[in-house]
Coordinates of C-alpha atoms and ligand atoms in Angstrom, one line a residue:
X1447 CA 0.0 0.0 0.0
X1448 CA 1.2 3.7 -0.8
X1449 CA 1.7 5.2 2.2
X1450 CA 0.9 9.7 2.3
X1451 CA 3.7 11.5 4.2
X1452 CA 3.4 15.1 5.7
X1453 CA 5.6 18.0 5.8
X1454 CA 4.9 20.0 8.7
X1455 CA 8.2 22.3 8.7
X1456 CA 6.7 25.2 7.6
X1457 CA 4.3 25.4 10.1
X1458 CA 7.5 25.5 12.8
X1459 CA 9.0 29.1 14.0
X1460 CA 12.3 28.2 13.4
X1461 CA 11.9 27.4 9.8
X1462 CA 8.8 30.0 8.9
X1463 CA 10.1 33.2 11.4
X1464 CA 7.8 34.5 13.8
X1465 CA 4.6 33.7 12.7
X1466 CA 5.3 29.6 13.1
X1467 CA 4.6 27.3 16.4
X1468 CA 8.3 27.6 18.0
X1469 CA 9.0 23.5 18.5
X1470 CA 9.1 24.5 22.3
X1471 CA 5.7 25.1 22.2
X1472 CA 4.6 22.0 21.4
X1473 CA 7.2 20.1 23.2
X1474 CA 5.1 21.8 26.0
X1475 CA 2.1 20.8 25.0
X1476 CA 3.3 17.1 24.8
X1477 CA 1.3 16.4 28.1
X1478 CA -1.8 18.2 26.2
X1479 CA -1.7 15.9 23.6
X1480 CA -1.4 12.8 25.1
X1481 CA -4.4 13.6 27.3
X1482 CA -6.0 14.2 24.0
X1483 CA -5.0 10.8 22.7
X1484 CA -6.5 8.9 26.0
X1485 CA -9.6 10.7 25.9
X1486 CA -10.5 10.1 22.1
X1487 CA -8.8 6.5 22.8
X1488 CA -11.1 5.8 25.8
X1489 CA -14.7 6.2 23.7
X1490 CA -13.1 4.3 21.1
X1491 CA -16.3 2.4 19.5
X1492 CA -18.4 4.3 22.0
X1493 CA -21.2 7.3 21.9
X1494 CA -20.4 9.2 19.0
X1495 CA -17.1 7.4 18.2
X1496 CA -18.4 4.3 16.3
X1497 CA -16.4 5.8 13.4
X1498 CA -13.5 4.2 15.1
X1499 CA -14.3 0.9 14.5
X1500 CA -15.2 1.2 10.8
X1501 CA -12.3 0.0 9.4
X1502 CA -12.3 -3.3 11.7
X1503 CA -16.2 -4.4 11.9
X1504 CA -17.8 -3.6 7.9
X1505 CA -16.9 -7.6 6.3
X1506 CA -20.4 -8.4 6.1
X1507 CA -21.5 -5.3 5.0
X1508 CA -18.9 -4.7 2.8
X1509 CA -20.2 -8.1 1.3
X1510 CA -23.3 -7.1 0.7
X1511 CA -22.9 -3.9 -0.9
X1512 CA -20.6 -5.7 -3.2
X1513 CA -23.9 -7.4 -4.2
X1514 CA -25.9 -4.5 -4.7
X1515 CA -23.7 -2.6 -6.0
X1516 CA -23.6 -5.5 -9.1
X1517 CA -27.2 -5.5 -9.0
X1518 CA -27.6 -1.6 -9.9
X1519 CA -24.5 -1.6 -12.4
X1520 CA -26.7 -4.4 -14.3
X1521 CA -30.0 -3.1 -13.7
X1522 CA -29.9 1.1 -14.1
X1523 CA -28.6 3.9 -16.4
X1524 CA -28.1 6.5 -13.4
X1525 CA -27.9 6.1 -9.6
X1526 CA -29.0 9.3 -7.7
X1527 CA -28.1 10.2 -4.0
X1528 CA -30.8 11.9 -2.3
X1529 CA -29.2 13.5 0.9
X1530 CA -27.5 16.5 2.4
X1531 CA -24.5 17.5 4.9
X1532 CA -22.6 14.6 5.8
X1533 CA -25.1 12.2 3.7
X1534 CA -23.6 13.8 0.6
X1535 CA -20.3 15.2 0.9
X1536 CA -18.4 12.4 1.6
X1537 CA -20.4 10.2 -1.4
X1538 CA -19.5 13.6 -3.9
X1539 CA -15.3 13.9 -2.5
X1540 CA -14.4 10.1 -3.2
X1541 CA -16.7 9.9 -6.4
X1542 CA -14.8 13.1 -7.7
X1543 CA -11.0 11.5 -6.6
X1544 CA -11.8 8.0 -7.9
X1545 CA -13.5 8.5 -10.5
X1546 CA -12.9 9.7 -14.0
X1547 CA -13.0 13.3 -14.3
X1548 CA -16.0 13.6 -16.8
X1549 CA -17.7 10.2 -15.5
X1550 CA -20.8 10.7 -16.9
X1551 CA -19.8 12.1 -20.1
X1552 CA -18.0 8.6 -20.8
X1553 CA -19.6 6.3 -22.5
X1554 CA -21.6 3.7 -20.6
X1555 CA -18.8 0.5 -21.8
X1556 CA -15.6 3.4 -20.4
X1557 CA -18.1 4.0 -17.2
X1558 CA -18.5 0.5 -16.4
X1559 CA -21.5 1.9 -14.3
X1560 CA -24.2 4.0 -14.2
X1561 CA -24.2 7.9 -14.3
X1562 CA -24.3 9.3 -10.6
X1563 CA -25.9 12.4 -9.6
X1564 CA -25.8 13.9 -6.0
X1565 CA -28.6 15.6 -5.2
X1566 CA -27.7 17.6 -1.8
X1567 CA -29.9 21.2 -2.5
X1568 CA -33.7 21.3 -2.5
X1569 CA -33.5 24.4 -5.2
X1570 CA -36.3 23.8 -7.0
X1571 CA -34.8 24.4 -10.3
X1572 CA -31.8 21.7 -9.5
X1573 CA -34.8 18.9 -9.1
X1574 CA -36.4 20.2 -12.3
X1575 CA -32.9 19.7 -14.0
X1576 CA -32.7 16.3 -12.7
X1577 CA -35.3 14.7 -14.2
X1578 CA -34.9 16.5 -17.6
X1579 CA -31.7 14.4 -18.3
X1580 CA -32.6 10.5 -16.1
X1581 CA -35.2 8.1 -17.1
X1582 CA -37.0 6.7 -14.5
X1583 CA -37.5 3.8 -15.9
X1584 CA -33.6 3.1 -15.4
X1585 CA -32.4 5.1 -12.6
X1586 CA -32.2 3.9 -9.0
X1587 CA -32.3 6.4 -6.3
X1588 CA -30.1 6.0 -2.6
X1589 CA -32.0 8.0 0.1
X1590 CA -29.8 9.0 2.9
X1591 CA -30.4 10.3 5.9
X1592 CA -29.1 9.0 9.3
X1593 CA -31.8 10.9 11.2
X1594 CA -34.5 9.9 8.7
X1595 CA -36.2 13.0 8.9
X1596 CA -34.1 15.3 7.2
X1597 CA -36.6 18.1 5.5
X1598 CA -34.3 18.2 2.8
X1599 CA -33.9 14.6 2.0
X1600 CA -37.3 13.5 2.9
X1601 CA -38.6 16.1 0.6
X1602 CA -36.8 14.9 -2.3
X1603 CA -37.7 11.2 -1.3
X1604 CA -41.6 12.3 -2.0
X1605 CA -41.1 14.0 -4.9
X1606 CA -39.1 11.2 -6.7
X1607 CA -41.7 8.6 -4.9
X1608 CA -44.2 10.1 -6.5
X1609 CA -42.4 10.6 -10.0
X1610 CA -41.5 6.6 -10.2
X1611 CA -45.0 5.3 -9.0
X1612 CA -46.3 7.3 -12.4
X1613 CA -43.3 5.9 -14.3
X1614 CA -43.1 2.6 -13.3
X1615 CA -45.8 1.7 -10.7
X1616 CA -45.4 -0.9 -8.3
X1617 CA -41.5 -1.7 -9.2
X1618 CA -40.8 1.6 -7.9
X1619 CA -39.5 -0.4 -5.2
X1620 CA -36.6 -2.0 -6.8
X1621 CA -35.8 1.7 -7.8
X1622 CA -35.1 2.9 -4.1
X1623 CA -32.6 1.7 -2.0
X1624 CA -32.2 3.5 1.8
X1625 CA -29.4 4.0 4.2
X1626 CA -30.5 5.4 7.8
X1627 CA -30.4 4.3 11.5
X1628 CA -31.7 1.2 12.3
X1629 CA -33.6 2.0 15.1
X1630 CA -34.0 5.8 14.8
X1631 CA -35.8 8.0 13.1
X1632 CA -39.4 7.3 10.6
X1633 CA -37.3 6.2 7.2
X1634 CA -36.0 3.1 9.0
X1635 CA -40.1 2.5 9.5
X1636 CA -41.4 3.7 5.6
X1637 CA -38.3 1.1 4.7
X1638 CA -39.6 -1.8 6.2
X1639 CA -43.0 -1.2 5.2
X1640 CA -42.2 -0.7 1.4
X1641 CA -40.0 -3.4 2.1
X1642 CA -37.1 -1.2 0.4
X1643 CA -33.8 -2.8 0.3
X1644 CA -32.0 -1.0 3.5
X1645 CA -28.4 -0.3 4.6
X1646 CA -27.7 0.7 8.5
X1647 CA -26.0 3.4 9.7
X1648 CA -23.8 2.2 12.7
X1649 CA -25.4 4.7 16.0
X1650 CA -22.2 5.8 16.7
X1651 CA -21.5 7.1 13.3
X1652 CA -22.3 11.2 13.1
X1653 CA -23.0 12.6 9.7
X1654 CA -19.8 13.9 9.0
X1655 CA -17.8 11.1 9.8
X1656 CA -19.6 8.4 7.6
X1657 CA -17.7 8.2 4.8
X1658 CA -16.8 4.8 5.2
X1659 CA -20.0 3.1 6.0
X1660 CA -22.7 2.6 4.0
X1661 CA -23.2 6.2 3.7
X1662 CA -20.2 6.3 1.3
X1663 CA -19.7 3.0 0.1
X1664 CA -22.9 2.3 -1.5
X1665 CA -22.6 4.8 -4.1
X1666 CA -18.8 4.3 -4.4
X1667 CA -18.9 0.7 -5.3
X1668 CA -22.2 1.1 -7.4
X1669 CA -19.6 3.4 -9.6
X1670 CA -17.0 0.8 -9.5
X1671 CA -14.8 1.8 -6.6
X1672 CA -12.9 -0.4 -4.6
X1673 CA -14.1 0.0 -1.3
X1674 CA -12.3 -2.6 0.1
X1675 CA -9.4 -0.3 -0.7
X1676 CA -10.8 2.4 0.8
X1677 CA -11.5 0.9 4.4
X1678 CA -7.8 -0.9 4.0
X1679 CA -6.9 2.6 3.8
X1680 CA -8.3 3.8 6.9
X1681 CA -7.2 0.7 9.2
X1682 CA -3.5 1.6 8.1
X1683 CA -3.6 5.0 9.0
X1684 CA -5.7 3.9 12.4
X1685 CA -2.7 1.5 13.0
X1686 CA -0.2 4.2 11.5
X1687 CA -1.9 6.9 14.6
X1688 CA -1.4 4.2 17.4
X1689 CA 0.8 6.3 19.8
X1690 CA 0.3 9.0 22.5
X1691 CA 3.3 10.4 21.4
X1692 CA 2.8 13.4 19.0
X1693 CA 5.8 12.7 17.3
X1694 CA 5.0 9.5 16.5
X1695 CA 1.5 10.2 15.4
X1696 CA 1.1 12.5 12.7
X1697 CA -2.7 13.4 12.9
X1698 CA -2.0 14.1 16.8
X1699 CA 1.4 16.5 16.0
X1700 CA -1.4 17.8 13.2
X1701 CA -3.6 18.3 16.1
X1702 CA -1.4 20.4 18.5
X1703 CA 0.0 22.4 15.3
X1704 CA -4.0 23.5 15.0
X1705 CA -4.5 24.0 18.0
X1706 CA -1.6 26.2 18.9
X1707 CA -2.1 27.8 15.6
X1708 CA -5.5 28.8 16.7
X1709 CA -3.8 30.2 20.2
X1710 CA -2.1 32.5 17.9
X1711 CA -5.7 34.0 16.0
X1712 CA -5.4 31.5 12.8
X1713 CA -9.0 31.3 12.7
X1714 CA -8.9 29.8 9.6
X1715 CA -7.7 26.6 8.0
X1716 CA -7.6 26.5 4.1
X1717 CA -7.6 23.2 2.3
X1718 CA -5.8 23.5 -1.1
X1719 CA -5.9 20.4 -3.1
X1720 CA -3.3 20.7 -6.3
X1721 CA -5.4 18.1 -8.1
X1722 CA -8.9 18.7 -9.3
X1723 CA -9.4 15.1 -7.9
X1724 CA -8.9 16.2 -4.6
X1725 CA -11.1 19.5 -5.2
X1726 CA -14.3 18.3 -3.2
X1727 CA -11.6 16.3 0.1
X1728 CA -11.9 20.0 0.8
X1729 CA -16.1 20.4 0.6
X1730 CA -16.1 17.5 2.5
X1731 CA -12.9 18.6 5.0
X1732 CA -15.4 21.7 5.7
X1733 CA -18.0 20.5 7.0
X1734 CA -15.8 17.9 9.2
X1735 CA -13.8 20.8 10.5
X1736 CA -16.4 23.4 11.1
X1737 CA -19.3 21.2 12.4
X1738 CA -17.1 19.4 15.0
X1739 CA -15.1 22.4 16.4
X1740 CA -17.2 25.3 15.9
X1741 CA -18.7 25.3 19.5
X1742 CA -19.5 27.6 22.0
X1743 CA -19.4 25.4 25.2
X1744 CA -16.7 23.5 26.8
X1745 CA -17.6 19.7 27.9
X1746 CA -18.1 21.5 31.4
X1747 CA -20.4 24.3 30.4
X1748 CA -17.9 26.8 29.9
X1749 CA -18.4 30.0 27.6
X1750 CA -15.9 29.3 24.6
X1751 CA -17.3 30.4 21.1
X1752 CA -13.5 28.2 19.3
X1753 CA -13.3 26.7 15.7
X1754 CA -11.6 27.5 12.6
X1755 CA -13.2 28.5 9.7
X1756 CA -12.5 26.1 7.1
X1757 CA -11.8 27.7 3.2
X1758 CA -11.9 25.5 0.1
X1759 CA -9.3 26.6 -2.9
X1760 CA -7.7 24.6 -5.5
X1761 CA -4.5 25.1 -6.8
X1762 CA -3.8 25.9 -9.8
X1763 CA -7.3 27.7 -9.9
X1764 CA -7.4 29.9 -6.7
X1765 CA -3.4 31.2 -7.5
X1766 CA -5.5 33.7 -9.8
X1767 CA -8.1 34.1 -7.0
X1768 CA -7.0 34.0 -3.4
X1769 CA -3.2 33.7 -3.5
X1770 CA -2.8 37.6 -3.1
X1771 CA -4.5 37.8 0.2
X1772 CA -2.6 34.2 1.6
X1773 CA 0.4 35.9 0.6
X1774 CA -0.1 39.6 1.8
X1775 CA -3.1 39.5 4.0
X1776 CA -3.4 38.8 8.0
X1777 CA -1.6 36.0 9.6
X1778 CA -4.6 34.5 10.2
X1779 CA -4.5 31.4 7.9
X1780 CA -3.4 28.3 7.8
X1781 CA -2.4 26.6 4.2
X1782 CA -2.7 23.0 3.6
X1783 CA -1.4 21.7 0.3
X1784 CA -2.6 18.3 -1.3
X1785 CA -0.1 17.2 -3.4
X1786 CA -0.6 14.3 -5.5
X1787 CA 3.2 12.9 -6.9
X1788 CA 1.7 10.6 -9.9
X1789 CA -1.1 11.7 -11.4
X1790 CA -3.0 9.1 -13.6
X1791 CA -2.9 10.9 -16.6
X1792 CA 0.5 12.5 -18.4
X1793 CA -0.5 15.8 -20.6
X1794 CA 2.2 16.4 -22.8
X1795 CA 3.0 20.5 -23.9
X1796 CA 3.6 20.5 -27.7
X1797 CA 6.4 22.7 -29.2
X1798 CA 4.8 25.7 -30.6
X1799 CA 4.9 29.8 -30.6
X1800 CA 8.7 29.7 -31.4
X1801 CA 9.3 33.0 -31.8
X1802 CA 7.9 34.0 -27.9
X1803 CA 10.4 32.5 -26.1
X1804 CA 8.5 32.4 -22.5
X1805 CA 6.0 30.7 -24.5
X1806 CA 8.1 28.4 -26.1
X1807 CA 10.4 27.4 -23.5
X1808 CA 7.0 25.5 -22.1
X1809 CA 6.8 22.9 -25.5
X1810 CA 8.2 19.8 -24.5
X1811 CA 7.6 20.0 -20.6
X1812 CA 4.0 18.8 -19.8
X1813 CA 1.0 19.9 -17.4
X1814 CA 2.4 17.2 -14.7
X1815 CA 5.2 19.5 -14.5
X1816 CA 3.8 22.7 -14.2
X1817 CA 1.3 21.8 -12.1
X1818 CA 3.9 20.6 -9.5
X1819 CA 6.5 23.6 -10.4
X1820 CA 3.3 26.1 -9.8
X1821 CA 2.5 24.5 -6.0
X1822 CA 6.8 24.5 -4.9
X1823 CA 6.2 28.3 -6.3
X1824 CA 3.2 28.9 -4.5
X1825 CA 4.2 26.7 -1.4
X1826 CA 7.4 28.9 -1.5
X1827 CA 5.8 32.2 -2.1
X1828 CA 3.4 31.8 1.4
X1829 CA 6.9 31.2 3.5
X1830 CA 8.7 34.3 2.0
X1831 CA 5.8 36.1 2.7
X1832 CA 6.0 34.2 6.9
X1833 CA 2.9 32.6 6.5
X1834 CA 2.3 28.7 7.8
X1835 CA 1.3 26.6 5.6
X1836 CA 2.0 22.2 5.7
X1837 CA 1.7 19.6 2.8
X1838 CA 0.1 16.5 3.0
X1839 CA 1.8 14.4 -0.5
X1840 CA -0.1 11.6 -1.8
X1841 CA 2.0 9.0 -3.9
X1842 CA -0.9 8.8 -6.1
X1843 CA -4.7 9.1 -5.8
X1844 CA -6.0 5.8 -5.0
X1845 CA -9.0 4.0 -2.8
X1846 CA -5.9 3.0 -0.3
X1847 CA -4.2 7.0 -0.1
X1848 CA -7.9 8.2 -0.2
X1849 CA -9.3 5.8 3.0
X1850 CA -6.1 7.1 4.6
X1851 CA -6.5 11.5 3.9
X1852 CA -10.2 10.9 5.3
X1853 CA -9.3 8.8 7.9
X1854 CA -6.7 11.5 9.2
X1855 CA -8.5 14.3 9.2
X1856 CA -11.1 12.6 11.1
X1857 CA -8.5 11.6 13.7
X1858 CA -7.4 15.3 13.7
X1859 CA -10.7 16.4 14.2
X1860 CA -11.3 14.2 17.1
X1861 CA -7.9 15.1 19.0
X1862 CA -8.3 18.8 18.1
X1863 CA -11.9 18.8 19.8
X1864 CA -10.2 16.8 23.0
X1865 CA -7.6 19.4 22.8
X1866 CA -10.0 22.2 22.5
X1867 CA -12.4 20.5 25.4
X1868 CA -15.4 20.9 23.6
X1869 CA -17.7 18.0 22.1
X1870 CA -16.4 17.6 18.7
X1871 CA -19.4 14.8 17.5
X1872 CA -22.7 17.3 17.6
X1873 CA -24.2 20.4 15.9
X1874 CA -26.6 21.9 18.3
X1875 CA -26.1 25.0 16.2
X1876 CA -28.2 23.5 13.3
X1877 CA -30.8 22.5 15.1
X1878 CA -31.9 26.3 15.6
X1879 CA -32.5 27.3 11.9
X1880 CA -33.9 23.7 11.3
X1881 CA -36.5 24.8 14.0
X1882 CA -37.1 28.4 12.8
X1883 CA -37.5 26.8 8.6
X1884 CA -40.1 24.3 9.9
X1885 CA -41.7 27.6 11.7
X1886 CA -41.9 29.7 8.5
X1887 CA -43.4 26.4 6.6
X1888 CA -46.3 26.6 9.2
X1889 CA -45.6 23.2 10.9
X1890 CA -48.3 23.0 13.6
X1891 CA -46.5 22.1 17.3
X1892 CA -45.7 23.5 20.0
X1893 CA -41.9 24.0 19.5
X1894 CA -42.8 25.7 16.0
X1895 CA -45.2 27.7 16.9
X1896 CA -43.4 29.2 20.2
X1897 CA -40.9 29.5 17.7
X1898 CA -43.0 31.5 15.1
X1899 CA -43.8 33.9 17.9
X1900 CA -40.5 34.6 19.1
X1901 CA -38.9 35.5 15.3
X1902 CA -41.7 38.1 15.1
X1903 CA -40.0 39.9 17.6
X1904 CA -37.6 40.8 15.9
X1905 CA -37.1 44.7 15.5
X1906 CA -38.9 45.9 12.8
X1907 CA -36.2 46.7 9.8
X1908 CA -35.4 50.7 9.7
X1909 CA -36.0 51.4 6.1
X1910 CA -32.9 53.6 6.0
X1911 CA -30.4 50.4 5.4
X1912 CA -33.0 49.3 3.0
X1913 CA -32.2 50.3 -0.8
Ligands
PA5_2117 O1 -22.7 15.8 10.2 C1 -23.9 15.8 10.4 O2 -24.4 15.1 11.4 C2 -24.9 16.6 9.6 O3 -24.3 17.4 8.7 C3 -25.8 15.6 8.8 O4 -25.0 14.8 8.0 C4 -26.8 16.4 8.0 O5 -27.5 17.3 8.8 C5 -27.8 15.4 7.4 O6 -28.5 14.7 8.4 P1 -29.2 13.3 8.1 O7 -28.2 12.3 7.7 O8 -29.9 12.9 9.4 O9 -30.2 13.6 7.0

């Protein structure tokens, strides 16, 4: 297995300048860390950490969404997600690394499966668009919701219900297949009634950190993914994190460099794939990162209002975008780079406009190059400038390299929210406008309606500020 490495030294005082975490810093923080480690080690499999044990406990499961997975690439033209947040991300980053670029473009014998779409907006024009361009008749539609109740989701799940009964009438059922909690929530219910073919969601397992359980993996392998590779890939870097010692665990060093970074008003961590395989790692990196740390309690009830405000870029893309401000704006940013060292693809640069030379001098080289030549430029021009920044280099992109990135950044989350003492696996911050929407809808309880009374309390808006 290829195994991704991380350079960190740019994110140190003594090789960045003043604007780095001086080494001493987190030597001192050494005890911090380990306490970290224990803590997220001790509800291992537990409460909200059942994403621990993914990459040990899925061989059944793995199994038998090897099955369905054959089943849809035989059966349907198009498999379409229907979910939102955590339900969606994840499905959309490792489609987008490990698939071809243009998937659905190719043709079906190059796709080897069907077309996937990943439906994760209620805008009513995006719904409209969808069934313009699938045929019911051959598409198979994944609801996912953990919560089974998601407005969004459910929403969705009615309208396409609807849609396949007057398309197809009683096979819609073959058509859907669900993933929610088995227990938890009314879809788990509507499943077994319809008698839909069901995948479980572990308890334990937030949103955000479901990736690698059915969540993920049902639409990965219908597309031809090898998920196997992909949960390999997370056990390695589990196994790979296995020490209380920061500086023999690299998603607990990555921890306290956060941390401490955020000690020095780095409020904000940007992602900066140099692949556009890698482009939506980062969509899916922020939500991880800003759902689990953006809290305003401590575990004991303490006043904190912490988190980091993840920003998505791309490189080359956002060096004609955002570069300026990373390079001459506040210290207030961390940069992490996503290299990839083999891509899968070589673009060669033809010989041509001879008589420019800085044109020229380009024929011969090839896109792998100056992709790689335009992040050590960029990479360089943040430390001149004494900004931090860190590279995470994957050998290639791969199920294996993939199961690892997600798996790390999920460790970091969960050490930096031990670190940070705040509860790092819920999102009572949604739950407010999820209230307040169902309130504007006219939902008839007594939670909504309280609510509808207390928005229209509001001040009234001064028309001065309105033009
Ligand atoms: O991380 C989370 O828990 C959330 O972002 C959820 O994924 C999102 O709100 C969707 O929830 P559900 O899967 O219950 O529909």
């Amino acid at each position: 297995m290829q195994t991704i490495r991380f350079d960190f030294n740019p994110m140190m005082a003594e090789y960045v300048g003043e604007h780095g975490i001086p080494r001493a810093e987190m030597e001192k923080m050494a005890g911090a860390m380990r306490d970290a480690y224990a803590m997220v080690e001790a509800n291992r499999g537990k409460g909200m950490q059942g994403w621990m044990t993914l990459p040990y406990d899925q061989d059944e499961v793995l199994s038998a969404i090897e099955k369905t997975a054959a089943r849809v690439r035989e059966e349907f033209d198009a498999f379409v997600v229907l979910g939102i947040g955590g339900s969606a991300l994840g499905p959309a980053a490792v489609h987008q690394a490990l698939r071809h670029l243009h998937y659905n473009e190719l043709p079906k014998e190059k796709r080897g499966g069907p077309r996937l779409y990943i439906e994760d907006n209620i805008d009513p024009e995006r719904m409209a668009a969808l069934l313009d361009v699938i045929d019911l008749e051959k598409t198979c539609f994944n609801v996912i919701t953990k919560s089974g109740g998601t407005a969004e989701t459910m929403s969705q799940y009615l309208i396409v219900l609807d849609q396949l009964k007057k398309a197809v009438g009683d096979d819609y059922r073959r058509h859907i297949i669900v993933t929610t909690s088995k227990e938890k929530g009314y879809l788990t219910k509507i499943a077994r009634q319809e008698g839909y073919e069901t995948f479980y969601i572990p308890d334990g397992v937030g949103g955000r950190f479901s990736e690698l359980c059915p969540v993920g993996l049902v639409a990965a392998a219908v597309t031809g993914v090898d998920i196997r590779g992909l949960v390999a890939g997370a056990k390695a870097m589990d196994e790979r994190c296995a020490s209380d010692d920061a500086w023999k665990n690299p998603a607990l060093f990555e921890a306290g460099l956060m941390y401490a970074a955020m000690g020095k008003g780095m409020n904000m961590s940007v992602m900066m794939p140099y692949a556009d395989s890698l482009k939506l790692i980062s969509d899916w990196y922020a939500q991880l990162w800003a759902e689990s740390l953006g809290k305003n309690l401590t575990l004991d009830g303490k006043p904190c209002h912490v988190g980091q405000t993840p920003i998505k870029a791309v490189g080359v893309t956002d060096q004609h975008s955002q570069l300026q401000l990373y390079t001459e704006g506040p210290f207030d940013k961390v940069i992490t780079f996503l290299k990839v060292e083999a891509f899968r693809a070589k673009t060669p640069i033809p010989h041509g406009c001879d008589d420019v030379p800085t044109i020229a001098f380009l024929g011969g080289k090839s896109h792998n190059q100056l992709i790689e030549a335009e992040r050590q430029g960029t990479e360089y021009a943040i430390y001149r400038s004494g900004h931090v920044s860190q590279t995470i280099t994957l050998p290639s992109v791969n199920a294996e390299t993939i199961g690892q990135l997600l798996y790390f950044l999920e460790l970091v989350t969960a050490y930096t929210g031990a670190l940070l003492n705040i509860d790092a696996f819920n999102q009572p911050g949604v739950e407010e406008s999820k209230v307040a929407s169902y309130a504007v809808m006219g939902y008839e309880s007594e939670k909504h309606s309280a609510k509808r009374e207390e928005m229209k309390k509001r001040p009234a808006s001064d028309p001065d500020y309105i033009f």
